[in-house]
Amino acid sequence: MNSVKKERLYLFDTTLRDGAQTNGVDFTLADKQVIAAMLDDLGIDYVEGGYPGANPLDSEFFATRPKLNHARFTAFGMTRRAGRSASNDPGVAGLLEAKADAICFVAKASAYQVRVALETTKEENLASIRDSVAAAKAAGREVMLDCEHFFDGYKEDPSFALACAKAAYEAGARWVVLCDTNGGTMPNEIETIVTEVTKHIPGDHVGIHAHNDTEQAVANSLAAVRAGARQIQGTLNGLGERCGNANLCSLIPTLKLKKEFSDAFEIGVTAEKLATLVKVSRTLDDMLNRVPNRHAPYVGESAFVTKTGIHASAVLKDPQTYEHVLPELVGNHRKVLVSDQAGRSNVIAELDRAGIPYEKSDPKLTRLVEELKAREAAGYAYESANASFELLARRTLGKVPHYFEVEQFDVNVEQRYNALGERVTVALAVVKVDVAGEHLISAAEGNGPVNALDVALRKDLGKYQKYIEGLTLIDYRVRILNGGTGAVTRVLIESEDENGGRWTTVGVSPNIIDASFQALMDSVIYKLVKSGAPA
Ligand SMILES: CC(=O)SCCNC(=O)CCNC(=O)[C@H](O)C(C)(C)COP(=O)(O)OP(=O)(O)OC[C@H]1O[C@@H](n2cnc3c(N)ncnc32)[C@H](O)[C@@H]1OP(=O)(O)O
Ligand SMILES: CC(=O)C(=O)O
């Protein structure tokens, strides 16, 4: 058997440097330490920690440096300034002092940028590159150069852009990284230009740093690899300046799972670590308090979701009918939703998932699909409300005990002065329930009518009270479904219990209190069903 030796492709993560340039992203020192360790564990080759000397956080991060098992810890910074020597440049000195394995300098590789932004000469720029790379090399560091604005610079003055790249390589840089700094270069241009560059600098010394301003940073990175580049710079979840950098959470699976790349290249991420990618992606979002992009390729919550009946029926026969890779390979999972796009297959898949028994030939199953579609048409959204769907299914199939009856509720909202003479708005709710013939009345105040109603409803449910003690509401979302006088309100409530179980319920009505009450009731009843409370 002929086994072709695979080439090594190196992954360089700049989440902690270019990612820190994302609007709205602020890392703490602890965040940086955790993320560096997570990247190292994933199998990234280079972790760029930041810019020591540029701010106290990055200086401290490099002074204490995280312990990494595989990845090379990399410091980023400018080449020496025009008119200074490398030994007399505080910025370069800061980089050399940093506890880093590698130094990644940034230098302009565009004649226009040198003239306008640096206000210096092309010769001085080339000398700055040579001097800075040589100084870091002499200090025993692995050196690389980010050639800023390389592609725009190449289109304007190819010989100067190339001269910048060659100056770094000839001065001893391990990697010369071609940057699409403004992110406007197209994949065919990247492929053509990188092909030219690799005629002068060996591809296994060439890297790509692509920005996502035309939504093609991943495609541009892959185009550079096709043309010979062997280092890819990117970030987790595509963080980065403006529209972000090439997303490593998309690139890594593509490199591992798409034959064109997996047959030709080896990367530091193993199959076992690839299966942690969803966790890595979500951990970063959690740390930054960002809502994960549910439509993100590979790692998004919707990446392997099937909503329509025709697709679901095929997926249940063989997942490959609508999946380009197996979700488990990246740590994701398949999900079949129920909605107005659903058929029997979606409903059956959801009943299986929820462990609700049914007979395939039972006409009640057809009734459930019809009821689901009618309710979706009225505004319910069961794909987002798993618990309400489960109750609807159990009710239609005749399997929910009648635990209690709400005989009446009453909510008042009033504005008044408190003891400090401040105006406060207070809501008061009264709920009357019949629990197996026992009539119970509860009243509660809340910071709003729904909160008051919730507290009153869950204050005393007689013999069922012990089953709902650990129930808390963690999210409440309202959407007005059509404007004008005929507006309908949809309320989604997310709940949690003492065991960390989470579920979502839905209510729909022209009246927001009524819609909220439906969703509250479903949440409480779902908890009773889940707890196995007797009828
Ligand atoms: C494409 C990229 O993403 S590059 C990374 C950009 N990231 C950052 O800039 C974040 C960290 N930066 C900083 O904290 C600050 O800019 C510092 C500490 C580096 C420098 O701050 P200052 O000394 O106040 O300079 P300032 O930021 O105003 O301007 C940058 C200076 O560096 C010069 N410069 C810019 N790039 C380079 C370079 N590659 N090599 C040498 N000099 C450069 C500019 O000409 C300008 O010089 P001037 O002050 O004589 O006009
Ligand atoms: C270096 C860098 O971040 C860029 O050129 O985009």
XYZ file of C-alpha atoms and ligand atoms in Angstrom, residues 17-18 76 106 146 148-149 179-181 209 211, ligand 2:
18
model
C -4.312 39.619 20.321
C -6.401 40.342 17.194
C 3.190 40.501 19.117
C 4.135 43.530 12.442
C 3.121 39.799 9.939
C 0.520 44.116 7.186
C -1.502 45.126 4.078
C -1.886 39.676 5.892
C -5.115 40.675 4.214
C -5.366 43.454 6.756
C -3.649 36.107 8.180
C -9.772 39.239 7.847
C -1.251 41.922 11.674
C -2.680 42.037 11.515
O -3.424 41.825 12.442
C -3.203 42.405 10.220
O -2.441 42.833 9.356
O -4.417 42.317 10.042
